[in-house]
Structure formats: C-alpha cells, structure tokens
Coordinates of C-alpha atoms in Angstrom, one line a residue:
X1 CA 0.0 0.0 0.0
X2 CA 0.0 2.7 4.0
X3 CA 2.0 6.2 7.8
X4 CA -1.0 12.4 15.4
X5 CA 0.0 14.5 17.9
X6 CA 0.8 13.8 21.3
X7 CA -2.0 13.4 24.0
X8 CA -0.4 16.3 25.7
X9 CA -0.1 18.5 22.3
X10 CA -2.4 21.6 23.3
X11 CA 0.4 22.3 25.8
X12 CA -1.9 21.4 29.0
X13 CA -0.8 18.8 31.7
X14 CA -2.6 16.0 32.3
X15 CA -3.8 14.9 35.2
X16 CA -5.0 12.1 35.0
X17 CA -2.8 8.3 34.5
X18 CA -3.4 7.5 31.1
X19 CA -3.9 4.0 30.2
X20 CA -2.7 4.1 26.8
X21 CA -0.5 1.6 26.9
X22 CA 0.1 -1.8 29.7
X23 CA 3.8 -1.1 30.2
X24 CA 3.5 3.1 29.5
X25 CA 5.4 5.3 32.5
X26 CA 2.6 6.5 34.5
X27 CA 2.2 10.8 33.1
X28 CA 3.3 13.6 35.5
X29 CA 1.3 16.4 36.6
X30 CA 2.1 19.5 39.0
X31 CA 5.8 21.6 38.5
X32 CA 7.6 22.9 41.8
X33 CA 8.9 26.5 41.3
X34 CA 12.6 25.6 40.5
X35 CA 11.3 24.1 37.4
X36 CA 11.3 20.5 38.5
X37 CA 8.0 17.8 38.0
X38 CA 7.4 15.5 41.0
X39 CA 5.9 12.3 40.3
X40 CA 2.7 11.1 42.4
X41 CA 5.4 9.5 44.9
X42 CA 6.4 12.9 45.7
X43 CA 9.7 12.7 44.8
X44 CA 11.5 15.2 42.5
X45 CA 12.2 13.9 38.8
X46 CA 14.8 15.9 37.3
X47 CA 13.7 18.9 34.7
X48 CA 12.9 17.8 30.7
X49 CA 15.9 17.0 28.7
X50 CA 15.4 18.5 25.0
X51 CA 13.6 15.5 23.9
X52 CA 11.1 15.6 26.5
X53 CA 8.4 18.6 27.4
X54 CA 7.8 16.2 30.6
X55 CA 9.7 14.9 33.8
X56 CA 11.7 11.6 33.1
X57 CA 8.9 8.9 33.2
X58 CA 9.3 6.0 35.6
X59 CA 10.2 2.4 34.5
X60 CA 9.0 0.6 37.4
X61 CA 12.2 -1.9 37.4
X62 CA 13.9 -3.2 39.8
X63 CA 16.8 -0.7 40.8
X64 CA 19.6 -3.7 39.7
X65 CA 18.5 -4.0 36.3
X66 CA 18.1 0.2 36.3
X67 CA 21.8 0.4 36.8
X68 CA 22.2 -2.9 34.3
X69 CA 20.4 -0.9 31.8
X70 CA 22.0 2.5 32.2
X71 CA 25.5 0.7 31.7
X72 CA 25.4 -1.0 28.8
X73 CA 25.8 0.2 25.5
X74 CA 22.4 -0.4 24.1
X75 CA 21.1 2.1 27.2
X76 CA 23.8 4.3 26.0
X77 CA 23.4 4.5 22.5
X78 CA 18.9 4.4 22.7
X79 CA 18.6 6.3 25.2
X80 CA 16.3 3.5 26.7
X81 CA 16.3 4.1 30.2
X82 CA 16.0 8.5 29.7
X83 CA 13.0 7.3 27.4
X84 CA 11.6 5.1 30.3
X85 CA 11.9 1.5 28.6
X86 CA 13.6 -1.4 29.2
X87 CA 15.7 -4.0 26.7
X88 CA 13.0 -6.7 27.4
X89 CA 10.2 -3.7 26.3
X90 CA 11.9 -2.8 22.8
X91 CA 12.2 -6.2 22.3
X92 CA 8.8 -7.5 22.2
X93 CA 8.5 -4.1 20.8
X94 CA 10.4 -5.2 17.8
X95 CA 8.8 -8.2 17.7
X96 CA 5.0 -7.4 17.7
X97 CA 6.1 -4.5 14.9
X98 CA 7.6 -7.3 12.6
X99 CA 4.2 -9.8 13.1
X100 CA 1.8 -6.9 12.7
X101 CA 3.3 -6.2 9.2
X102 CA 4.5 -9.1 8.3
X103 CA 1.8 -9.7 5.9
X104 CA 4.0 -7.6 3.0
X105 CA 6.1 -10.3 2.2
X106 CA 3.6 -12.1 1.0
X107 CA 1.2 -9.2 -0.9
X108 CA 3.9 -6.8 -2.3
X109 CA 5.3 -9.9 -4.4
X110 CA 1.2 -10.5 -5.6
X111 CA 0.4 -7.0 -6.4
X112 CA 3.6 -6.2 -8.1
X113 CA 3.5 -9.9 -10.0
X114 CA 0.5 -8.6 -11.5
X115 CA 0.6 -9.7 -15.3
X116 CA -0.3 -7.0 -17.9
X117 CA -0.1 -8.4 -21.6
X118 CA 3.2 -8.2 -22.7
X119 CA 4.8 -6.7 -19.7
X120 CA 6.7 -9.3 -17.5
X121 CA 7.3 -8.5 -13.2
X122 CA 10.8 -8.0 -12.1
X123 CA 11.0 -11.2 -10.6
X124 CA 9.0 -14.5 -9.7
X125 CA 7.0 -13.8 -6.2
X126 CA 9.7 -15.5 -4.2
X127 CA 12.2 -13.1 -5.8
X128 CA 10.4 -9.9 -4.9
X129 CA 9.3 -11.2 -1.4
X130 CA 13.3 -11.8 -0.9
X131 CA 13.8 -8.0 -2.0
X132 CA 11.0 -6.8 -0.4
X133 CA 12.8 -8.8 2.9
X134 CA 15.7 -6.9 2.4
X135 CA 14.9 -3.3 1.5
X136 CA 12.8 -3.3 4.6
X137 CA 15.3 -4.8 6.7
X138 CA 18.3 -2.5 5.8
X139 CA 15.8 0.6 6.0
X140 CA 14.5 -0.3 8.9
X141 CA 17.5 -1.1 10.9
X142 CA 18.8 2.7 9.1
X143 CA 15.6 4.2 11.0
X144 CA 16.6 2.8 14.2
X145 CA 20.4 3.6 14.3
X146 CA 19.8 6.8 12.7
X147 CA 17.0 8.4 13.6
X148 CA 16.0 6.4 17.4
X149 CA 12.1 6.0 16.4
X150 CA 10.6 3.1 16.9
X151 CA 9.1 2.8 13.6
X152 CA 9.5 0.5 10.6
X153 CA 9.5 0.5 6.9
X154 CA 8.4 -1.3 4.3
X155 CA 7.1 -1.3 0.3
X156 CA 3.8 1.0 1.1
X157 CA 0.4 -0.7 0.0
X158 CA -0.7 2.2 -1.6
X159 CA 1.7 3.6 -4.2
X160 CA 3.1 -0.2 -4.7
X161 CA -0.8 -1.1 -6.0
X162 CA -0.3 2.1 -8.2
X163 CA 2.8 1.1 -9.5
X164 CA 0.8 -2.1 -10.4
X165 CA -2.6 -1.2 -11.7
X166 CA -2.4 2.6 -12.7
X167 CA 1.2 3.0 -13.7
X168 CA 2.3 -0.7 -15.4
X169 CA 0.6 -0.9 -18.9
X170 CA 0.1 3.0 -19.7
X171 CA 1.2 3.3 -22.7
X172 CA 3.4 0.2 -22.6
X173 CA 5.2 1.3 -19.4
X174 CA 7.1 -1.6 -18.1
X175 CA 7.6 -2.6 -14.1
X176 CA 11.3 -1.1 -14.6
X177 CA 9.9 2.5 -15.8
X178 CA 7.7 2.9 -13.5
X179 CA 10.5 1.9 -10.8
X180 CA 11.9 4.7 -12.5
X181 CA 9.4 7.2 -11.2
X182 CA 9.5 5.9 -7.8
X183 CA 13.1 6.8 -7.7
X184 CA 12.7 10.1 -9.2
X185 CA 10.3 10.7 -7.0
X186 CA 12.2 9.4 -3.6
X187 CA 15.1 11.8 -4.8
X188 CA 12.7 15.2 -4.9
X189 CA 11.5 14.2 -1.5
X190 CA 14.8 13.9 0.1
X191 CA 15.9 17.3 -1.6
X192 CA 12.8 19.0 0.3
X193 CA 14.2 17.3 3.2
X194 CA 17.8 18.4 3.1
X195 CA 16.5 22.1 2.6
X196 CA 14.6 22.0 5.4
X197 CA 10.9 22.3 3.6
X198 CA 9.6 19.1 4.6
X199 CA 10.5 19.6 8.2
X200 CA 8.7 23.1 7.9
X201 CA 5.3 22.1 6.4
X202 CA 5.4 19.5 9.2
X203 CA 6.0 22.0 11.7
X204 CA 3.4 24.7 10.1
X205 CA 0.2 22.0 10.8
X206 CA -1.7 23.7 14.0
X207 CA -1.4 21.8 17.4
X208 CA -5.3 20.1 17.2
X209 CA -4.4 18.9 12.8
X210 CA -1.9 17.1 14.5
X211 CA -3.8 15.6 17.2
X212 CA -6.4 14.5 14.7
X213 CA -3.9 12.8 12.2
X214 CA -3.3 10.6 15.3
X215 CA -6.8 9.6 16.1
X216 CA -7.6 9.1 12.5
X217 CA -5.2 6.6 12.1
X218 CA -6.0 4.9 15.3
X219 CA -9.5 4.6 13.4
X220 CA -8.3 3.8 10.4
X221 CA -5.8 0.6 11.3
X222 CA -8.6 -0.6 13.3
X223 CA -10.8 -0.6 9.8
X224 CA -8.1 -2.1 8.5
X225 CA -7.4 -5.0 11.3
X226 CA -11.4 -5.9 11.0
X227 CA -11.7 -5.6 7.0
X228 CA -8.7 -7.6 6.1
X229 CA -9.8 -10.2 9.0
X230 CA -12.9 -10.6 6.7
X231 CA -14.8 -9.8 10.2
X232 CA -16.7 -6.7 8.2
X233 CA -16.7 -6.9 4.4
X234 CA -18.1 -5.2 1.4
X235 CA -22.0 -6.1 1.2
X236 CA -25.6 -4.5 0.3
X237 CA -24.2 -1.7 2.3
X238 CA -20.7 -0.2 1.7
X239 CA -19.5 -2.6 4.5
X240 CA -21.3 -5.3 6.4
X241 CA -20.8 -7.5 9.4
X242 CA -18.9 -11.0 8.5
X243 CA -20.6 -12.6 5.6
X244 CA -24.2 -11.5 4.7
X245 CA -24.8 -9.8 8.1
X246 CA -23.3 -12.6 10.3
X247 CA -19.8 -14.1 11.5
X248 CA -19.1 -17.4 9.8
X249 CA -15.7 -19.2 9.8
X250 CA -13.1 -20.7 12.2
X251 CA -10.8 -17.9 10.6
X252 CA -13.2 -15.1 12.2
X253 CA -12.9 -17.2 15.4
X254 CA -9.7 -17.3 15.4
X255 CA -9.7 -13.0 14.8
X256 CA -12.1 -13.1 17.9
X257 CA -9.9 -15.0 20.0
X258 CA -7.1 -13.0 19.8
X259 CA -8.7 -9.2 19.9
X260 CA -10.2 -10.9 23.6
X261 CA -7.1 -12.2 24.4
X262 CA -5.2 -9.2 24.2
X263 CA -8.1 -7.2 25.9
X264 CA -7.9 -9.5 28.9
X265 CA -4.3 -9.7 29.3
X266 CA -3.9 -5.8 28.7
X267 CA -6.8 -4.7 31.2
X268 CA -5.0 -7.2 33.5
X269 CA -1.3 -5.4 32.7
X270 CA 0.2 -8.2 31.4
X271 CA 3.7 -7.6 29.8
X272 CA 3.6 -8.6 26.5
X273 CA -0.6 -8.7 25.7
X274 CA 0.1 -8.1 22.0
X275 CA 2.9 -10.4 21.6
X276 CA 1.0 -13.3 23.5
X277 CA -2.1 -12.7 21.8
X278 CA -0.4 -13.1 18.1
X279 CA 1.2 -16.0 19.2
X280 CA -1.5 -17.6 20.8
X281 CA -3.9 -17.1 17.8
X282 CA -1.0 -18.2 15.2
X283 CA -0.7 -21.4 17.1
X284 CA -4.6 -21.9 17.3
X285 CA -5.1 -21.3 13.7
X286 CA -2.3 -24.1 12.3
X287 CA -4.1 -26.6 15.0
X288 CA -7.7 -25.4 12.7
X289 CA -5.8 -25.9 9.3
X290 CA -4.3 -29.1 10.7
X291 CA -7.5 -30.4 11.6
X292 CA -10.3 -29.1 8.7
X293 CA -7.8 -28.0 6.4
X294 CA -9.9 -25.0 5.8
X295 CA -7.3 -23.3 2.7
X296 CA -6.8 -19.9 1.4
X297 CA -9.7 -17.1 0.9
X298 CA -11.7 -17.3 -2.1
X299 CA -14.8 -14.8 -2.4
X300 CA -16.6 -17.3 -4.8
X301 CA -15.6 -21.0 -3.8
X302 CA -13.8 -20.1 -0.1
X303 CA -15.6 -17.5 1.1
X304 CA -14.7 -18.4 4.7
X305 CA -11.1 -19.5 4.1
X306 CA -7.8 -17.7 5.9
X307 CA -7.1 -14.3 4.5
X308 CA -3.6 -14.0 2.7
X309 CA -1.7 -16.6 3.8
X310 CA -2.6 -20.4 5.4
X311 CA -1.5 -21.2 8.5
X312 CA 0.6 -24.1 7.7
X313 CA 3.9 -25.6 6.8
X314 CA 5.1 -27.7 4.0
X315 CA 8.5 -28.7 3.4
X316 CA 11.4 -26.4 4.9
X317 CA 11.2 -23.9 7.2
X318 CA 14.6 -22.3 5.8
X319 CA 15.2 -21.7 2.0
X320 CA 17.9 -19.5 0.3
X321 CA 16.9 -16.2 -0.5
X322 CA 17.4 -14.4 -4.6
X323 CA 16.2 -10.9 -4.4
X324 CA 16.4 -10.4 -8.0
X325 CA 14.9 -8.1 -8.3
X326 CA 17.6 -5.3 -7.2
X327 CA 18.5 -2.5 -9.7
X328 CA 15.7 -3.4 -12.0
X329 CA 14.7 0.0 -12.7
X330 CA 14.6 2.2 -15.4
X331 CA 15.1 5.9 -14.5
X332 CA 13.5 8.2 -17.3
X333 CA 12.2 5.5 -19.2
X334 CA 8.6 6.6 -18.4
X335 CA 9.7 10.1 -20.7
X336 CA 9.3 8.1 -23.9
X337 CA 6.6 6.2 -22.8
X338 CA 3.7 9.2 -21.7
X339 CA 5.6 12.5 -22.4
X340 CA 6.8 14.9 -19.9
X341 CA 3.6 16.5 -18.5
X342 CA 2.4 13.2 -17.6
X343 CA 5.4 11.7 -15.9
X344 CA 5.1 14.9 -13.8
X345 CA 2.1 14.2 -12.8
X346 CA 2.3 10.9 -11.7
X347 CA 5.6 11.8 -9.9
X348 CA 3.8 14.7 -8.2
X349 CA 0.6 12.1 -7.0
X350 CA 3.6 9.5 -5.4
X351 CA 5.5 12.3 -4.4
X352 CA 2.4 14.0 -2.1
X353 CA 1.0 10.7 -1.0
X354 CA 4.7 10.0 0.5
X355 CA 5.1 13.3 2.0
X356 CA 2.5 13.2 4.5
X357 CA 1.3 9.6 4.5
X358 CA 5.1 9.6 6.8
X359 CA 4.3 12.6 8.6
X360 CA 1.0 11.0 9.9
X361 CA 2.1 7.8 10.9
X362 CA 5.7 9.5 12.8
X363 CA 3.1 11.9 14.8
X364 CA 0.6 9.2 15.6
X365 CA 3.6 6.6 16.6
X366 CA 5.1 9.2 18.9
X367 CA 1.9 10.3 20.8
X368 CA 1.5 6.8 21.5
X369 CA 5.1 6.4 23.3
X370 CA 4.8 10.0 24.7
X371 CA 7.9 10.7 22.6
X372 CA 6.7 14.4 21.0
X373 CA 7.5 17.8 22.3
X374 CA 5.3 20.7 23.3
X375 CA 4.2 21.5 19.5
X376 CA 3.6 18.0 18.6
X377 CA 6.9 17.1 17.2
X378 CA 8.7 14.3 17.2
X379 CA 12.8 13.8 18.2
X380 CA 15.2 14.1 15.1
X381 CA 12.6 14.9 12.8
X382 CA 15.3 15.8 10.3
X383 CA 16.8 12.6 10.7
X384 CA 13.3 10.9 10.3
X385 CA 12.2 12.2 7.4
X386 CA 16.1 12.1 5.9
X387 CA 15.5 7.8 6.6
X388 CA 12.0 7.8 4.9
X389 CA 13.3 9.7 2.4
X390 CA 16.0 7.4 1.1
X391 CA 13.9 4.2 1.7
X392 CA 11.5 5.6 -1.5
X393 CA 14.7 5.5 -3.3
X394 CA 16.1 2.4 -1.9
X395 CA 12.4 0.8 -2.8
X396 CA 12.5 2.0 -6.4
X397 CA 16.1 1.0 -7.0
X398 CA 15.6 -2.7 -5.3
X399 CA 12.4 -3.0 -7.5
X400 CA 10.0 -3.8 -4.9
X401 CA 8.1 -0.3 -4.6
X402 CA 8.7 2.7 -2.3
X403 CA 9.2 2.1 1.4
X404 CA 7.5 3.9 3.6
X405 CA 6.5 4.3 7.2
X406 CA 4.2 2.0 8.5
X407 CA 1.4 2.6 11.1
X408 CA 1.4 -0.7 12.5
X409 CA 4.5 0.0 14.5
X410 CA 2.5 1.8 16.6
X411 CA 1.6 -1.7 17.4
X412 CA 5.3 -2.2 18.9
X413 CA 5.0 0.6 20.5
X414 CA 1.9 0.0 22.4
X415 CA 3.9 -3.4 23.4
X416 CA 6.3 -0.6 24.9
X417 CA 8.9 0.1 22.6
X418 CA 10.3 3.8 22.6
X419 CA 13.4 3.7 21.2
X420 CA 14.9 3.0 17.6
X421 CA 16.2 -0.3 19.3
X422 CA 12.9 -1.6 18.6
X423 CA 13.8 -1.0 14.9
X424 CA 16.5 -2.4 14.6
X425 CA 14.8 -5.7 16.1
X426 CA 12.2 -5.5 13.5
X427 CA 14.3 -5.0 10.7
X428 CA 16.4 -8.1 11.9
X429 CA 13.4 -10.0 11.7
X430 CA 12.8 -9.0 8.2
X431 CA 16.6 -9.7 7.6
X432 CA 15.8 -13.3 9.0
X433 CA 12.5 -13.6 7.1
X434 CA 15.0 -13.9 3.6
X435 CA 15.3 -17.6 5.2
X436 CA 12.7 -18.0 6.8
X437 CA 10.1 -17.3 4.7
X438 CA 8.0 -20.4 5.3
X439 CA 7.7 -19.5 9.0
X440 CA 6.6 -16.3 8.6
X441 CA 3.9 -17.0 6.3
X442 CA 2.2 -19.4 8.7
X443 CA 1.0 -16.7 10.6
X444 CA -2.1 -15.6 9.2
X445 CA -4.1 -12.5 9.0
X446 CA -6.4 -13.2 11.6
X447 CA -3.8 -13.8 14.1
X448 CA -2.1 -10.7 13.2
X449 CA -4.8 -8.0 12.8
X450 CA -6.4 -8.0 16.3
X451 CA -3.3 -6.1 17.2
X452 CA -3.9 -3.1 14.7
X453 CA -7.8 -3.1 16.9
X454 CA -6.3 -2.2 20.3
X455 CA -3.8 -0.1 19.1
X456 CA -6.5 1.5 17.7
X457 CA -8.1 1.8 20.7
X458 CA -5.2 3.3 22.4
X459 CA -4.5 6.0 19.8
X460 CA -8.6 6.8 20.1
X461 CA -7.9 8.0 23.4
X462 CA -5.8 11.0 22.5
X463 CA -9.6 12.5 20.8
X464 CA -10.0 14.3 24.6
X465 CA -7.1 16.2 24.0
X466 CA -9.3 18.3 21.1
X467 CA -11.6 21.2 22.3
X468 CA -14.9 19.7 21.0
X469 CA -16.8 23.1 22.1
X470 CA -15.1 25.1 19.3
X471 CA -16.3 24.5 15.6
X472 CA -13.2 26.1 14.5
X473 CA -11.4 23.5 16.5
X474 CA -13.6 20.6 16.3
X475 CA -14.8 20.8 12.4
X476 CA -11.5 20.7 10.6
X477 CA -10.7 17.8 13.4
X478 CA -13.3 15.9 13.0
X479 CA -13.2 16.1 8.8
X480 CA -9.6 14.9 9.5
X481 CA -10.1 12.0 11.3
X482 CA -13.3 10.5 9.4
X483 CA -11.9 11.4 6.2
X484 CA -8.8 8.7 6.7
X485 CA -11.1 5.4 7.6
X486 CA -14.0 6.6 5.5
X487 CA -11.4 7.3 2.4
X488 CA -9.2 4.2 3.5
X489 CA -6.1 6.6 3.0
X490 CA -3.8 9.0 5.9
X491 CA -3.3 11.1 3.0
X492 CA -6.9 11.7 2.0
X493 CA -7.8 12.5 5.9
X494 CA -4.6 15.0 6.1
X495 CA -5.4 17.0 2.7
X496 CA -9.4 17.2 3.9
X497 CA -8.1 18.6 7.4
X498 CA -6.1 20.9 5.7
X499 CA -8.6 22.5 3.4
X500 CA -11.3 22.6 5.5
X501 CA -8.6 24.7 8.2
X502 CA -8.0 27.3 6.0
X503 CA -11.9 27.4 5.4
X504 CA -13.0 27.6 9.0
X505 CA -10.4 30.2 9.2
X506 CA -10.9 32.5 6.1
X507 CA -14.2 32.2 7.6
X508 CA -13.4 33.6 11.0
X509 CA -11.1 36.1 9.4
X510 CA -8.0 34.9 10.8
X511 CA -5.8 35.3 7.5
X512 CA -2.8 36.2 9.2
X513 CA -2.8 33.4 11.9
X514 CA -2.4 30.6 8.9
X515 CA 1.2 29.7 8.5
X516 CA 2.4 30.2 4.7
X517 CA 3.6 26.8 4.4
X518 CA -0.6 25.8 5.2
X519 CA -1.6 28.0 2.1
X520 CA 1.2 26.3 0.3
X521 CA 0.0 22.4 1.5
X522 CA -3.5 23.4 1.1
X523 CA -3.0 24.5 -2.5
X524 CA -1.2 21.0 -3.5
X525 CA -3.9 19.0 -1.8
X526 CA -6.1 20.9 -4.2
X527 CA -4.4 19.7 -7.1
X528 CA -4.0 16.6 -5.3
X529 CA -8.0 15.8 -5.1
X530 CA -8.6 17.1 -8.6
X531 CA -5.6 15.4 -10.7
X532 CA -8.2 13.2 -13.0
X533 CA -9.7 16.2 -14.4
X534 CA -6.5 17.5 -14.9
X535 CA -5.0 14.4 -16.2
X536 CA -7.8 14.6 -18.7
X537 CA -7.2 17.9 -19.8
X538 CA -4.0 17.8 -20.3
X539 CA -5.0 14.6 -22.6
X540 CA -7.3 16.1 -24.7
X541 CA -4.7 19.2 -25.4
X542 CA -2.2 16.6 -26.5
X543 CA -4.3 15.1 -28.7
X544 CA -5.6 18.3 -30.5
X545 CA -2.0 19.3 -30.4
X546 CA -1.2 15.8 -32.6
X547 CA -4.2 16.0 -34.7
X548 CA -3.4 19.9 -35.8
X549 CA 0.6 18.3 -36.4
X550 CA -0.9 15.7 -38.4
X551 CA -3.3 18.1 -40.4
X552 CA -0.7 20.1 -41.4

C-alpha cells in the first residue's frame, strides 16, 4: 500500500494516568517553582531533557536492572532508560512491529506480479518477497540507528498497488519505468528534506491537525485490522458484518480469540498482551488448518477461508533467498513512454502521498510512546524524514516499490517500545524472514490484525485532547479523522483537514494566523483531489496538439 499529535499537544498537563499503553510510564502532573516535576510519589524527577516537554517517566524496574540498563551500551546509545523503557520492552516491541506487518512479504510480491499483456514483473514472487525482505530490513535497521524512532518501513500498500494497476501498462510502461518514477520521485522528496521544507510544512500543521492525524489513524488501522480479517466486508451496504450480516468461519474465530485475548491480558497489565495474543492465535489457527484444512480465501468458492496466507507448513522452514529483483529499474524510461507532462504528474501524486502519509504515521507513533515535544513534534525529525526519504529511493532502486512508514509500529509501540532499538529488532526479523520465509507465512491474518484493533483503541484515546466546544477547532478535526477510515487513506484525511482549516479560518477572518507553508499544503492537496480532471485535460490538449501536427 500505508504512515497524530501527542496526547499532551495543546500544551496542557494532564492529570490524569493514562492507560494508553500496559507497560506506558505512568504521566506527571504538577511543576515545583525551580522548574522540577514531581511524580505522584512525591519525589522530585529531574527537569525535561530537550527531547522531553515532561519529567523523566518512571520504568518501574527493579533498581539492579536500572543500573544494568544505564551501563550497557544499548542504554547508551537508545537512550532507553531517559525514554523510560527497558531491553526486554523494545524487544517485544520489535517483535510485535515485525508480526503486525508481516503480511508484505507475501502481498507486495502479488500485487507487483501482477501480469499485464506483454509486460513481464521484475521477478518471480519469491524473488520480490526476498527484496521486499531486504529493503525493509536494511531501511529499517537505518531508521533505528539513525533516527532512534521506533518505527519500521516497508514497500507502502498504496503507491506499490499504483505502481501495479495505474502505472504498469500506460502506454506500454514496463515494471522497470515505473521503478523509474518511484526513484525520481524518492530523490525530490529527500531534496525538500535536506532544505529543510519538509520539516517546515510539518512544523506549520496547528497543534489540534496534528492531534487528529493521530486519532484518525488509530480509526483507520482498526478498519483495516477488521476488513482484512474478513470480520466486516463489502455487502448490500458499503460494509457489512462477517458474511451477509453474520460471522461465519473458524478464521473469524480465530480473529475473535485473539482481539479478547489481548483485551484481557492488557486490562489485567500483562507484559507482553500483544505479543501473546499473536502468538497464541498463530498457534490456534495451524491446529484449525491441521484439523479441517480449511485453505486460502476465495470470495466465490472459499468465502470463509484464511485471509492472505494459510497457516501451515510444508517442506522447509529455511530456503535460500534471490532478491532479484535489485536495480531493476529504469530511471527516465517513463519520458518516452507518456511524455513529460504526464510523468510529472504521476511523480507529483507518489510524491504527495509519501510526504505526509510519513508525517501522519511518525506523529501518531510518537503520541503513542509520549515521545513528542510541546508543539507536537517528534525527536530528530530531520533525521526521520532524511530515513524515509532514502527508503523511496532504496524501494525503487531494489524494484519492490517505495518504502514507507508503517502505522502498524504503533503496534510495537503499544507493546512498549520507545526507542529506535525496537527497529533495529524488526528489521532483523525481516533480515531473518529472507530464510525463513515459510515460518513467517504461517502466521495468518487473523492472528495478526487484532493487534492493529487495540492499538486502535489506544490511539482513540488521545480525541480528549481536542476542544470539541469550538467548531473552528472541532470541524477541521473531525473532517480529518473521518476522512482517513472513510477514504481508506492517511493522506486523503490530512489533505481534507487541511482545506477545511483554511476554510474555517478564512471564515473567521483569521488570515494572518495561517502559517504560509498551510496555504502552500493546502493548495497542492487541491491539485492533489482534482488530478483526473487535470490528467484529462492535459489529454485532450495533446491530442488536439497531434491532430493539428498531423493536419498540417
């Protein structure tokens, strides 16, 4: 396919203990006069680093593994124990991440084997899951030792089913040009990066935008945890309940199982709710397949089969990885194949949807771990963005899509990772996956997805934080955060926020409160929801332009 502000964005202290998250650091409320926070102990936690707008949060470990963590170089180099996390935290962290998206490996290499008549893929699927494996990997490990976020990357549903269905067969354009594109494209992004425009746009979007992006996504991966779990589905109505209005299948049991599982074990503060629950359900669904041997999806002769993958193993669990597909692009290849105008279009489309699909899902994963700073901002933004950046052009160039941020790490870090530690355990795993692609194929949707449901949950509860009594607030909110499940896009819900902003406030008369950069945003996401029309035109001129050529 594919990427909120912190709960604590307006710049008020909470008062309350959130319960966000099992293993979260309990919040801080109340400052003494020399600056200091004191936790609900009463004892004095020292002032906020740069990275913090808060006290230092407590980890509630034992003070022998405190003074394990701070010496060792992990603690050192993460920052885990000034973040309030442990080892074991980013770990499962890391883990829960890698299981929550797992599910790439197996559809990047089906979309983008996609057959159009006379165009060949890059590779055979097992050749562009092995180079989806590894682009993720490397660029995910980057984003942890880099950037210290706890969020991973990989080939983004969205553009790579563009690349597939709307790029692939215009006008002959093979898999390699349109590679091409997605290079070009990663390239422009990381110049706005390095010149500090990216950053700025980010920082330009009003405290309560920010807030919304987070709680529209939290809506959103819930959508997406129940759709591709087949628990609601397309019907009479836009969506329906299981299968013609009820729940049918072992597969939506097994779903079921799991969501409860982790509710349970999280309202009970287990460590590791997530982690347990996807384990739990994995092994529960292969006993299922064992027994009835229920097979893959089908909407006409399976309609209540497993989703993706089947949870079961045949032959090896380890095979040798051939990522083929790396270098297989073609970078202005697309030029002779639909003309100049059109190629910067479709580079301006990629380019938007990857600018703030990435600063969506970075927002919403660091109100999650408490990680943003009084405007909503995340640490090393630069550095961030810099990561995301290169891993468009590190997805083009390894011919398995652009890589981009994915919203399912805030999964990890509702597990409790805070650090880029996590990252780097995640992109390990997808390292590993090359290998052991078998294994990680057992685990099927429905073990997977209730995960993206309470995460959901927890990122809901950050909605207090906006002022529901003003409409000048509360409207462009609210359009934000519908927009993104109801249009099954973060980008869709950012640009709608945007627009209707600078509505409410043109409205009100409050020209000169709106940041240039929003008038600048507001006007691409203009172009943005209109680029049909516009594609159209632009058509129709070229072909009077030929005919009149011809004619003469």
């Amino acid at each position: 396919m594919m990427p909120a502000a912190s709960s604590r964005v307006s710049g008020r202290d909470r008062t309350t203990t959130a319960t966000r998250g099992r293993d979260r650091p309990p919040r801080r409320a109340g400052a003494t006069a020399a600056g200091t926070r004191c936790s609900r102990s009463g004892h004095v936690a020292r002032p906020p680093g740069p990275l913090w707008k808060n006290c230092a949060v407590s980890t509630h470990t034992p003070a022998s593994r405190k003074a394990a963590s701070r010496g060792s170089a992990f603690d050192s180099f993460f920052h885990i124990t000034e973040r309030g996390s442990t080892l074991a935290r980013e770990i499962r962290g890391g883990v829960v991440t890698f299981f929550t998206m797992a599910y790439i490996l197996v559809l990047n290499p089906l979309i983008l084997s996609t057959p159009h008549e006379g165009i060949d893929p890059l590779g055979t699927t097992e050749q562009i899951a092995a180079g989806t494996a590894l682009i993720a990997g490397v660029m995910t490990i980057l984003m942890g030792l880099v950037a210290n976020y706890p969020m991973a990357l990989a080939a983004g549903l969205g553009i790579n089913a563009m690349v597939a269905y709307t790029l692939v067969g215009t006008n002959g354009m093979t898999y390699a040009d349109a590679m091409g594109l997605i290079v070009i494209e990663g390239v422009i992004i990381l110049i706005l990066v390095l010149t500090g425009f990216r950053e700025a746009v980010f920082k330009a979007v009003p405290a309560h935008i920010k807030t919304a992006i987070s709680v529209g996504i939290g809506l959103f991966i819930a959508l997406i945890g129940l759709v591709d779990a087949k628990v609601v589905r397309a019907g009479g109505t836009p969506l329906e309940l299981g299968l013609g209005g009820s729940l049918q299948g072992w597969p939506v049991l097994v779903f079921l199982f799991g969501l409860f599982l982790m509710i349970i074990l999280h309202v009970c503060k287990v460590k590791g709710s997530i982690l347990i629950g996807i384990v739990a359900s994995t092994v529960l669904a292969a006993v299922i397949e064992t027994v009835l041997h229920l097979g893959a999806f089908d909407p006409e002769a399976n309609p209540t089969g497993w989703s993706l993958s089947v949870p079961s193993l045949s032959g090896s669990p380890v095979e040798l990885p051939d990522p083929a597909t790396l270098g297989h692009f073609n970078l202005l290849g697309s030029l002779d194949r639909v003309g100049v105008v059109s190629v910067v279009l479709l580079v301006f489309s990629l380019l938007l949807a990857d600018f703030f699909d990435t600063m969506g899902t970075m927002v919403a994963i660091g109100a999650e771990g408490d990680l943003l700073d009084e405007h909503g901002n995340p640490p090393r933004t630069r550095e961030i963005l810099v990561v995301d950046s290169l891993a468009a052009v590190a997805g083009g160039a390894g011919g398995v899509s652009s890589n981009t941020a994915y919203v399912e790490s805030a999964a990890g870090v509702g597990e409790g990772a805070r650090t880029g530690l996590a990252s780097v355990v995640t992109g390990a795993l997808f390292l590993a996956s090359m290998f052991l692609a078998p294994v990680v194929s057992m685990v099927p949707y429905e073990a997977a997805t209730p995960a993206l449901v309470v995460v959901g949950f927890l990122m809901m509860t950050q909605v207090t934080d906006i002022d529901w009594k003003s409409p000048e607030i509360a409207l462009p909110a609210f359009i934000t955060i519908i927009m993104m499940p109801f249009s099954y896009s973060i980008t869709n819900g950012i640009g709608s926020g945007f627009i209707a902003y600078l509505v409410v406030q043109l409205a009100r008369g409050r020209v000169r409160q709106i940041h240039p950069l929003m008038w600048v945003a507001g006007a691409l996401f203009v172009v943005y929801f209109t680029l049909t029309p516009i594609r159209a035109i632009t058509k129709r001129s070229e072909e009077r332009r030929v005919g009149k050529e011809c004619r003469s």
